[in-house]
PDB file of C-alpha atoms and ligand atoms in Angstrom:
ATOM      1  CA  MET Y   1      -4.593   6.571  33.008  1.00 72.00           C
ATOM      2  CA  SER Y   2      -2.142   3.239  32.483  1.00 84.00           C
ATOM      3  CA  GLU Y   3       0.840   2.620  34.159  1.00 92.00           C
ATOM      4  CA  PRO Y   4       3.841   1.265  31.679  1.00 93.00           C
ATOM      5  CA  VAL Y   5       4.604  -2.324  32.103  1.00 96.00           C
ATOM      6  CA  PHE Y   6       8.205  -3.806  30.832  1.00 98.00           C
ATOM      7  CA  GLN Y   7       9.490  -6.982  29.804  1.00 98.00           C
ATOM      8  CA  PRO Y   8      13.048  -8.009  28.418  1.00 98.00           C
ATOM      9  CA  LEU Y   9      13.302  -7.461  24.661  1.00 98.00           C
ATOM     10  CA  SER Y  10      13.501 -10.661  23.748  1.00 98.00           C
ATOM     11  CA  SER Y  11      13.032 -10.432  20.316  1.00 98.00           C
ATOM     12  CA  TYR Y  12      15.568  -8.419  19.712  1.00 98.00           C
ATOM     13  CA  GLN Y  13      18.568 -10.575  17.288  1.00 98.00           C
ATOM     14  CA  GLU Y  14      22.300  -8.766  16.716  1.00 98.00           C
ATOM     15  CA  TYR Y  15      24.026 -10.534  14.259  1.00 98.00           C
ATOM     16  CA  PRO Y  16      27.984 -10.437  13.641  1.00 98.00           C
ATOM     17  CA  PRO Y  17      29.226  -7.355  12.053  1.00 98.00           C
ATOM     18  CA  ASP Y  18      30.031  -9.310   8.212  1.00 98.00           C
ATOM     19  CA  GLU Y  19      26.993 -10.493   8.928  1.00 98.00           C
ATOM     20  CA  MET Y  20      25.253  -7.610   8.978  1.00 98.00           C
ATOM     21  CA  GLU Y  21      26.874  -6.022   5.500  1.00 98.00           C
ATOM     22  CA  ARG Y  22      25.571  -9.493   3.855  1.00 98.00           C
ATOM     23  CA  ARG Y  23      21.796  -8.570   5.116  1.00 98.00           C
ATOM     24  CA  ALA Y  24      21.681  -5.023   4.867  1.00 98.00           C
ATOM     25  CA  GLU Y  25      23.244  -5.265   1.055  1.00 98.00           C
ATOM     26  CA  ALA Y  26      20.980  -8.357   0.756  1.00 98.00           C
ATOM     27  CA  PHE Y  27      17.530  -7.325   1.993  1.00 98.00           C
ATOM     28  CA  TYR Y  28      18.669  -3.749  -0.379  1.00 98.00           C
ATOM     29  CA  GLN Y  29      19.130  -6.853  -3.958  1.00 98.00           C
ATOM     30  CA  ALA Y  30      16.159  -7.516  -2.486  1.00 98.00           C
ATOM     31  CA  LEU Y  31      14.047  -4.648  -2.307  1.00 98.00           C
ATOM     32  CA  ARG Y  32      15.310  -3.172  -5.469  1.00 98.00           C
ATOM     33  CA  ARG Y  33      13.869  -5.993  -7.124  1.00 98.00           C
ATOM     34  CA  ARG Y  34       9.774  -4.673  -6.473  1.00 98.00           C
ATOM     35  CA  ARG Y  35       8.116  -3.150  -9.588  1.00 98.00           C
ATOM     36  CA  THR Y  36       5.774  -1.805  -9.440  1.00 97.00           C
ATOM     37  CA  VAL Y  37       3.228  -3.371 -11.959  1.00 97.00           C
ATOM     38  CA  ARG Y  38      -0.405  -2.761 -13.986  1.00 97.00           C
ATOM     39  CA  GLU Y  39      -0.685  -6.000 -15.415  1.00 97.00           C
ATOM     40  CA  PHE Y  40      -2.058  -8.501 -13.784  1.00 98.00           C
ATOM     41  CA  SER Y  41      -2.892 -12.290 -13.575  1.00 98.00           C
ATOM     42  CA  ASP Y  42      -5.620 -13.997 -12.671  1.00 98.00           C
ATOM     43  CA  ARG Y  43      -4.052 -16.258 -10.865  1.00 98.00           C
ATOM     44  CA  PRO Y  44      -5.620 -16.804  -7.600  1.00 98.00           C
ATOM     45  CA  VAL Y  45      -3.105 -16.522  -4.526  1.00 99.00           C
ATOM     46  CA  PRO Y  46      -4.489 -18.042  -1.012  1.00 98.00           C
ATOM     47  CA  LYS Y  47      -6.143 -16.049   1.479  1.00 98.00           C
ATOM     48  CA  SER Y  48      -3.637 -16.994   4.006  1.00 99.00           C
ATOM     49  CA  ILE Y  49      -0.516 -15.304   2.396  1.00 99.00           C
ATOM     50  CA  ILE Y  50      -2.503 -12.267   1.788  1.00 99.00           C
ATOM     51  CA  ASP Y  51      -3.224 -12.600   5.745  1.00 99.00           C
ATOM     52  CA  HIS Y  52       0.214 -12.502   6.530  1.00 99.00           C
ATOM     53  CA  CYS Y  53       1.118  -9.855   4.756  1.00 99.00           C
ATOM     54  CA  ILE Y  54      -1.089  -7.676   6.693  1.00 99.00           C
ATOM     55  CA  LEU Y  55      -0.467  -8.758   9.920  1.00 99.00           C
ATOM     56  CA  ALA Y  56       3.454  -7.938   9.281  1.00 99.00           C
ATOM     57  CA  ALA Y  57       2.140  -4.470   7.549  1.00 99.00           C
ATOM     58  CA  GLY Y  58       0.124  -4.600  11.025  1.00 98.00           C
ATOM     59  CA  THR Y  59       3.507  -4.829  13.082  1.00 98.00           C
ATOM     60  CA  ALA Y  60       4.232  -1.144  11.451  1.00 98.00           C
ATOM     61  CA  PRO Y  61       4.993   2.140  14.546  1.00 98.00           C
ATOM     62  CA  SER Y  62       2.734   3.920  15.489  1.00 98.00           C
ATOM     63  CA  GLY Y  63       1.920   7.705  16.771  1.00 97.00           C
ATOM     64  CA  ALA Y  64       0.727   5.953  20.795  1.00 96.00           C
ATOM     65  CA  ASN Y  65       0.605   2.617  19.340  1.00 96.00           C
ATOM     66  CA  MET Y  66      -2.829   3.508  17.950  1.00 96.00           C
ATOM     67  CA  GLN Y  67      -2.537   1.823  14.970  1.00 97.00           C
ATOM     68  CA  PRO Y  68      -4.799   4.069  12.699  1.00 98.00           C
ATOM     69  CA  TRP Y  69      -5.546   2.047   9.936  1.00 98.00           C
ATOM     70  CA  HIS Y  70      -7.641  -0.509   8.493  1.00 98.00           C
ATOM     71  CA  PHE Y  71      -6.740  -2.824   5.740  1.00 98.00           C
ATOM     72  CA  ALA Y  72     -10.089  -3.940   4.072  1.00 98.00           C
ATOM     73  CA  ALA Y  73      -8.859  -6.491   1.108  1.00 98.00           C
ATOM     74  CA  VAL Y  74     -11.224  -7.647  -1.675  1.00 98.00           C
ATOM     75  CA  SER Y  75     -10.981 -11.551  -3.681  1.00 98.00           C
ATOM     76  CA  ASP Y  76     -15.000 -11.123  -4.103  1.00 98.00           C
ATOM     77  CA  PRO Y  77     -15.400 -10.042  -8.019  1.00 98.00           C
ATOM     78  CA  GLU Y  78     -18.553  -8.582  -8.003  1.00 98.00           C
ATOM     79  CA  ILE Y  79     -17.149  -5.652  -5.148  1.00 98.00           C
ATOM     80  CA  LYS Y  80     -14.162  -5.868  -7.754  1.00 98.00           C
ATOM     81  CA  ALA Y  81     -15.443  -4.958 -10.363  1.00 98.00           C
ATOM     82  CA  THR Y  82     -18.420  -2.248  -8.563  1.00 98.00           C
ATOM     83  CA  ILE Y  83     -14.327  -0.456  -7.619  1.00 98.00           C
ATOM     84  CA  ARG Y  84     -13.437  -0.416 -11.457  1.00 98.00           C
ATOM     85  CA  VAL Y  85     -16.314   0.626 -11.891  1.00 97.00           C
ATOM     86  CA  ALA Y  86     -16.548   3.786  -9.461  1.00 97.00           C
ATOM     87  CA  ALA Y  87     -12.307   4.282 -10.342  1.00 97.00           C
ATOM     88  CA  GLU Y  88     -12.580   4.748 -13.768  1.00 96.00           C
ATOM     89  CA  ARG Y  89     -15.558   6.995 -13.621  1.00 96.00           C
ATOM     90  CA  GLU Y  90     -12.658   8.821 -11.011  1.00 95.00           C
ATOM     91  CA  GLU Y  91      -9.918   8.231 -13.781  1.00 95.00           C
ATOM     92  CA  GLN Y  92     -12.142   9.166 -16.782  1.00 95.00           C
ATOM     93  CA  GLN Y  93     -12.660  13.453 -15.593  1.00 95.00           C
ATOM     94  CA  PHE Y  94      -8.409  13.134 -13.602  1.00 94.00           C
ATOM     95  CA  TYR Y  95      -7.728  12.165 -17.119  1.00 95.00           C
ATOM     96  CA  GLN Y  96      -9.838  14.580 -19.576  1.00 95.00           C
ATOM     97  CA  GLU Y  97     -10.621  17.358 -16.694  1.00 94.00           C
ATOM     98  CA  LYS Y  98      -9.016  17.977 -13.684  1.00 94.00           C
ATOM     99  CA  ALA Y  99      -5.276  16.993 -13.986  1.00 94.00           C
ATOM    100  CA  PRO Y 100      -3.431  19.824 -15.442  1.00 95.00           C
ATOM    101  CA  GLN Y 101      -0.623  19.269 -18.619  1.00 96.00           C
ATOM    102  CA  GLU Y 102       1.420  19.286 -16.089  1.00 96.00           C
ATOM    103  CA  TRP Y 103       0.331  17.101 -13.816  1.00 95.00           C
ATOM    104  CA  LEU Y 104      -0.163  14.485 -17.195  1.00 96.00           C
ATOM    105  CA  ASP Y 105       3.093  15.213 -18.338  1.00 96.00           C
ATOM    106  CA  ALA Y 106       4.984  13.863 -15.241  1.00 95.00           C
ATOM    107  CA  LEU Y 107       2.664  10.591 -15.902  1.00 94.00           C
ATOM    108  CA  ALA Y 108       3.380  10.502 -19.397  1.00 93.00           C
ATOM    109  CA  PRO Y 109       6.406   8.098 -18.764  1.00 91.00           C
ATOM    110  CA  LEU Y 110       4.499   5.929 -17.071  1.00 90.00           C
ATOM    111  CA  GLY Y 111       2.094   5.113 -20.259  1.00 89.00           C
ATOM    112  CA  THR Y 112      -1.103   5.342 -17.512  1.00 93.00           C
ATOM    113  CA  ASP Y 113      -4.239   5.618 -18.209  1.00 93.00           C
ATOM    114  CA  GLN Y 114      -8.634   6.092 -16.747  1.00 95.00           C
ATOM    115  CA  ASN Y 115      -8.051   2.307 -17.833  1.00 96.00           C
ATOM    116  CA  LYS Y 116      -7.452   0.105 -14.847  1.00 97.00           C
ATOM    117  CA  PRO Y 117      -8.323  -3.905 -15.454  1.00 97.00           C
ATOM    118  CA  PHE Y 118      -6.152  -5.046 -13.296  1.00 98.00           C
ATOM    119  CA  LEU Y 119      -8.908  -3.712 -10.602  1.00 98.00           C
ATOM    120  CA  GLU Y 120     -10.612  -6.879 -12.240  1.00 98.00           C
ATOM    121  CA  THR Y 121      -8.453  -9.339 -12.688  1.00 98.00           C
ATOM    122  CA  ALA Y 122      -5.423  -8.956 -10.463  1.00 98.00           C
ATOM    123  CA  PRO Y 123      -7.096 -11.734  -7.172  1.00 98.00           C
ATOM    124  CA  TRP Y 124      -6.817  -9.271  -4.578  1.00 99.00           C
ATOM    125  CA  LEU Y 125      -7.364  -5.408  -4.364  1.00 98.00           C
ATOM    126  CA  ILE Y 126      -6.487  -3.560  -0.550  1.00 98.00           C
ATOM    127  CA  ALA Y 127      -8.328  -1.372   0.359  1.00 98.00           C
ATOM    128  CA  ILE Y 128      -6.037   1.056   3.036  1.00 98.00           C
ATOM    129  CA  PHE Y 129      -8.030   3.797   5.185  1.00 98.00           C
ATOM    130  CA  VAL Y 130      -6.685   6.076   7.095  1.00 98.00           C
ATOM    131  CA  GLN Y 131      -8.309   5.877  11.099  1.00 97.00           C
ATOM    132  CA  ARG Y 132      -8.558  10.174  11.672  1.00 93.00           C
ATOM    133  CA  HIS Y 133      -9.799   8.657  15.038  1.00 94.00           C
ATOM    134  CA  GLY Y 134     -10.546   5.487  16.736  1.00 93.00           C
ATOM    135  CA  MET Y 135     -14.097   4.776  17.873  1.00 88.00           C
ATOM    136  CA  LEU Y 136     -15.052   2.852  21.007  1.00 89.00           C
ATOM    137  CA  PRO Y 137     -17.398   0.442  21.433  1.00 89.00           C
ATOM    138  CA  ASP Y 138     -19.445   2.468  23.801  1.00 93.00           C
ATOM    139  CA  GLY Y 139     -19.328   4.797  20.720  1.00 88.00           C
ATOM    140  CA  ARG Y 140     -16.938   7.152  22.470  1.00 92.00           C
ATOM    141  CA  SER Y 141     -14.169   8.626  20.275  1.00 94.00           C
ATOM    142  CA  VAL Y 142     -10.217   7.865  20.276  1.00 94.00           C
ATOM    143  CA  LYS Y 143      -7.547  10.671  19.580  1.00 94.00           C
ATOM    144  CA  HIS Y 144      -5.089   9.307  16.662  1.00 95.00           C
ATOM    145  CA  TYR Y 145      -1.473  11.179  16.733  1.00 96.00           C
ATOM    146  CA  TYR Y 146       0.795  11.334  13.558  1.00 98.00           C
ATOM    147  CA  ALA Y 147      -2.287   8.778  11.683  1.00 98.00           C
ATOM    148  CA  LEU Y 148      -1.543   9.537   8.088  1.00 98.00           C
ATOM    149  CA  GLU Y 149       2.434   9.196   9.145  1.00 98.00           C
ATOM    150  CA  SER Y 150       1.403   5.855  10.915  1.00 98.00           C
ATOM    151  CA  VAL Y 151      -0.687   3.972   7.920  1.00 98.00           C
ATOM    152  CA  GLY Y 152       2.789   5.686   5.018  1.00 98.00           C
ATOM    153  CA  ILE Y 153       5.031   3.461   7.425  1.00 98.00           C
ATOM    154  CA  ALA Y 154       2.371   0.297   7.243  1.00 99.00           C
ATOM    155  CA  THR Y 155       1.501   1.018   3.748  1.00 98.00           C
ATOM    156  CA  GLY Y 156       4.939   0.874   3.022  1.00 98.00           C
ATOM    157  CA  MET Y 157       5.090  -2.944   5.291  1.00 99.00           C
ATOM    158  CA  LEU Y 158       3.013  -4.112   3.513  1.00 99.00           C
ATOM    159  CA  ILE Y 159       4.430  -3.681   0.421  1.00 99.00           C
ATOM    160  CA  ALA Y 160       7.331  -4.978   1.022  1.00 98.00           C
ATOM    161  CA  ALA Y 161       5.859  -7.821   2.365  1.00 99.00           C
ATOM    162  CA  VAL Y 162       3.926  -8.422  -0.105  1.00 99.00           C
ATOM    163  CA  HIS Y 163       7.469  -8.042  -2.145  1.00 98.00           C
ATOM    164  CA  HIS Y 164       9.035 -10.662  -0.054  1.00 98.00           C
ATOM    165  CA  ALA Y 165       6.421 -12.898  -0.281  1.00 98.00           C
ATOM    166  CA  GLY Y 166       6.615 -12.725  -3.602  1.00 98.00           C
ATOM    167  CA  LEU Y 167       3.326 -10.981  -5.584  1.00 98.00           C
ATOM    168  CA  ALA Y 168       3.807  -8.023  -7.732  1.00 98.00           C
ATOM    169  CA  SER Y 169       1.319  -4.964  -6.176  1.00 98.00           C
ATOM    170  CA  LEU Y 170       0.364  -1.422  -7.780  1.00 98.00           C
ATOM    171  CA  THR Y 171      -0.299   1.517  -5.593  1.00 97.00           C
ATOM    172  CA  HIS Y 172      -3.609   2.943  -7.039  1.00 95.00           C
ATOM    173  CA  THR Y 173      -5.051   6.174  -5.986  1.00 91.00           C
ATOM    174  CA  PRO Y 174      -8.064   7.121  -7.668  1.00 88.00           C
ATOM    175  CA  SER Y 175      -9.476  10.377  -6.868  1.00 85.00           C
ATOM    176  CA  PRO Y 176     -11.410  11.065  -4.476  1.00 89.00           C
ATOM    177  CA  MET Y 177     -11.455   7.536  -3.211  1.00 94.00           C
ATOM    178  CA  ASN Y 178     -14.434   8.073  -1.399  1.00 94.00           C
ATOM    179  CA  PHE Y 179     -16.936   5.484  -3.263  1.00 96.00           C
ATOM    180  CA  LEU Y 180     -14.886   2.858  -0.850  1.00 98.00           C
ATOM    181  CA  ASN Y 181     -15.910   3.576   2.005  1.00 98.00           C
ATOM    182  CA  ARG Y 182     -19.224   3.130   0.832  1.00 97.00           C
ATOM    183  CA  LEU Y 183     -18.762  -0.271  -1.885  1.00 97.00           C
ATOM    184  CA  LEU Y 184     -16.432  -1.652   0.788  1.00 98.00           C
ATOM    185  CA  GLY Y 185     -18.742  -0.501   4.297  1.00 98.00           C
ATOM    186  CA  ARG Y 186     -15.963   1.301   5.915  1.00 97.00           C
ATOM    187  CA  PRO Y 187     -17.426   3.615   8.842  1.00 95.00           C
ATOM    188  CA  ALA Y 188     -16.929   7.681   8.521  1.00 94.00           C
ATOM    189  CA  ASN Y 189     -13.907   8.195  10.761  1.00 95.00           C
ATOM    190  CA  GLU Y 190     -11.842   6.051   7.816  1.00 97.00           C
ATOM    191  CA  ARG Y 191     -10.590   7.971   4.845  1.00 97.00           C
ATOM    192  CA  PRO Y 192      -9.445   5.644   2.014  1.00 97.00           C
ATOM    193  CA  PHE Y 193      -5.247   6.146   2.180  1.00 98.00           C
ATOM    194  CA  LEU Y 194      -4.958   3.834  -1.034  1.00 97.00           C
ATOM    195  CA  LEU Y 195      -5.228   1.346  -2.844  1.00 98.00           C
ATOM    196  CA  LEU Y 196      -3.018  -1.482  -2.806  1.00 98.00           C
ATOM    197  CA  VAL Y 197      -3.627  -3.802  -6.323  1.00 98.00           C
ATOM    198  CA  VAL Y 198      -1.848  -7.485  -5.205  1.00 99.00           C
ATOM    199  CA  GLY Y 199      -1.356 -10.830  -7.315  1.00 98.00           C
ATOM    200  CA  TYR Y 200       1.144 -12.397  -9.972  1.00 98.00           C
ATOM    201  CA  PRO Y 201       2.438 -10.362 -13.047  1.00 98.00           C
ATOM    202  CA  ALA Y 202       0.657 -11.573 -16.455  1.00 98.00           C
ATOM    203  CA  GLU Y 203       2.887 -13.132 -18.351  1.00 98.00           C
ATOM    204  CA  GLY Y 204       5.134 -11.202 -20.342  1.00 98.00           C
ATOM    205  CA  ALA Y 205       3.867  -8.118 -17.693  1.00 98.00           C
ATOM    206  CA  GLU Y 206       5.888  -5.510 -18.740  1.00 97.00           C
ATOM    207  CA  VAL Y 207       7.362  -2.197 -17.207  1.00 97.00           C
ATOM    208  CA  PRO Y 208       8.519   0.933 -18.035  1.00 95.00           C
ATOM    209  CA  VAL Y 209      12.175   1.667 -18.077  1.00 95.00           C
ATOM    210  CA  ILE Y 210      12.461   4.177 -14.977  1.00 94.00           C
ATOM    211  CA  THR Y 211      15.085   4.541 -12.186  1.00 96.00           C
ATOM    212  CA  LYS Y 212      16.228   5.665  -8.473  1.00 98.00           C
ATOM    213  CA  LYS Y 213      18.552   8.787  -7.363  1.00 98.00           C
ATOM    214  CA  PRO Y 214      21.325   6.910  -6.445  1.00 98.00           C
ATOM    215  CA  LEU Y 215      22.234   7.667  -2.375  1.00 98.00           C
ATOM    216  CA  ASP Y 216      24.089  10.441  -3.382  1.00 98.00           C
ATOM    217  CA  ASP Y 217      20.798  12.017  -4.700  1.00 98.00           C
ATOM    218  CA  ILE Y 218      18.378  10.953  -1.670  1.00 98.00           C
ATOM    219  CA  ALA Y 219      21.031  11.550   1.521  1.00 98.00           C
ATOM    220  CA  THR Y 220      22.748  13.517   2.895  1.00 98.00           C
ATOM    221  CA  PHE Y 221      25.909  12.107   5.497  1.00 98.00           C
ATOM    222  CA  ALA Y 222      27.217  14.410   8.462  1.00 98.00           C
TER     223      ALA Y 222
HETATM  224  N1  IYR L 301      -4.869   8.200 -10.071  1.00 69.02           N
HETATM  225  C1  IYR L 301      -4.437   8.032 -11.377  1.00 69.02           C
HETATM  226  C2  IYR L 301      -2.920   8.949 -11.573  1.00 69.02           C
HETATM  227  C3  IYR L 301      -1.818   8.321 -11.254  1.00 69.02           C
HETATM  228  C4  IYR L 301      -0.852   9.312 -10.625  1.00 69.02           C
HETATM  229  C5  IYR L 301      -0.409   9.220 -10.165  1.00 69.02           C
HETATM  230  I1  IYR L 301       1.131  11.183  -8.952  1.00 69.02           I
HETATM  231  C6  IYR L 301       0.595   8.036 -10.050  1.00 69.02           C
HETATM  232  O1  IYR L 301       1.835   8.490 -10.465  1.00 69.02           O
HETATM  233  C7  IYR L 301      -0.261   7.148 -11.486  1.00 69.02           C
HETATM  234  C8  IYR L 301      -1.628   7.370 -11.768  1.00 69.02           C
HETATM  235  C9  IYR L 301      -4.240   6.768 -11.862  1.00 69.02           C
HETATM  236  O2  IYR L 301      -3.453   6.023 -11.291  1.00 69.02           O
HETATM  237  O3  IYR L 301      -4.284   5.859 -12.998  1.00 69.02           O
END
């Protein structure tokens, strides 16, 4: 048991009310420009940008500050190609056998199918893993709390960081994703959570016409 150590909250920044209004609205306007993109350019993106986006994600709150995540960032064309082959194998089964009609109907407006060329085209794939428990250097296991919630929060922050940097992303979830452990050499205590495809959108990229729910539909105020 270690004693808590406290220090002054020196990083907090308060803004005058009108500036707060502007910032809250501006952040919403910035985030609402984010679109999930499925057509990527092969333009390279420097690793330093990805480093900072992952560092931003790593600032997320987590259960007991266990930080139960691992981000495996891949730019190596050969590894990307093997990920594509494995993911398309899963997707083929999904679209042709496993997915119930109701699910296929729900996906129809997005125009997705089993072909995932972006897994090779995009400069970066970030495989996000949840550590169901931690591992000390001596091999003992450490319990993680709210691991899925924590990694979900960190992933949201990663998506926002990537968008803020001026890049596009795609949340990709081939199911099951266990092949990512094998291909990326991740240990058995880690479970793939999501594959985030990151890069510039392809020139002339198009996105489906969809809408987001209005405030009244997503919030209640009492
Ligand atoms: N993993 C598949 C299917 C898919 C599922 C959902 I839920 C989506 O929002 C989008 C796609 C695929 O990537 O095509």
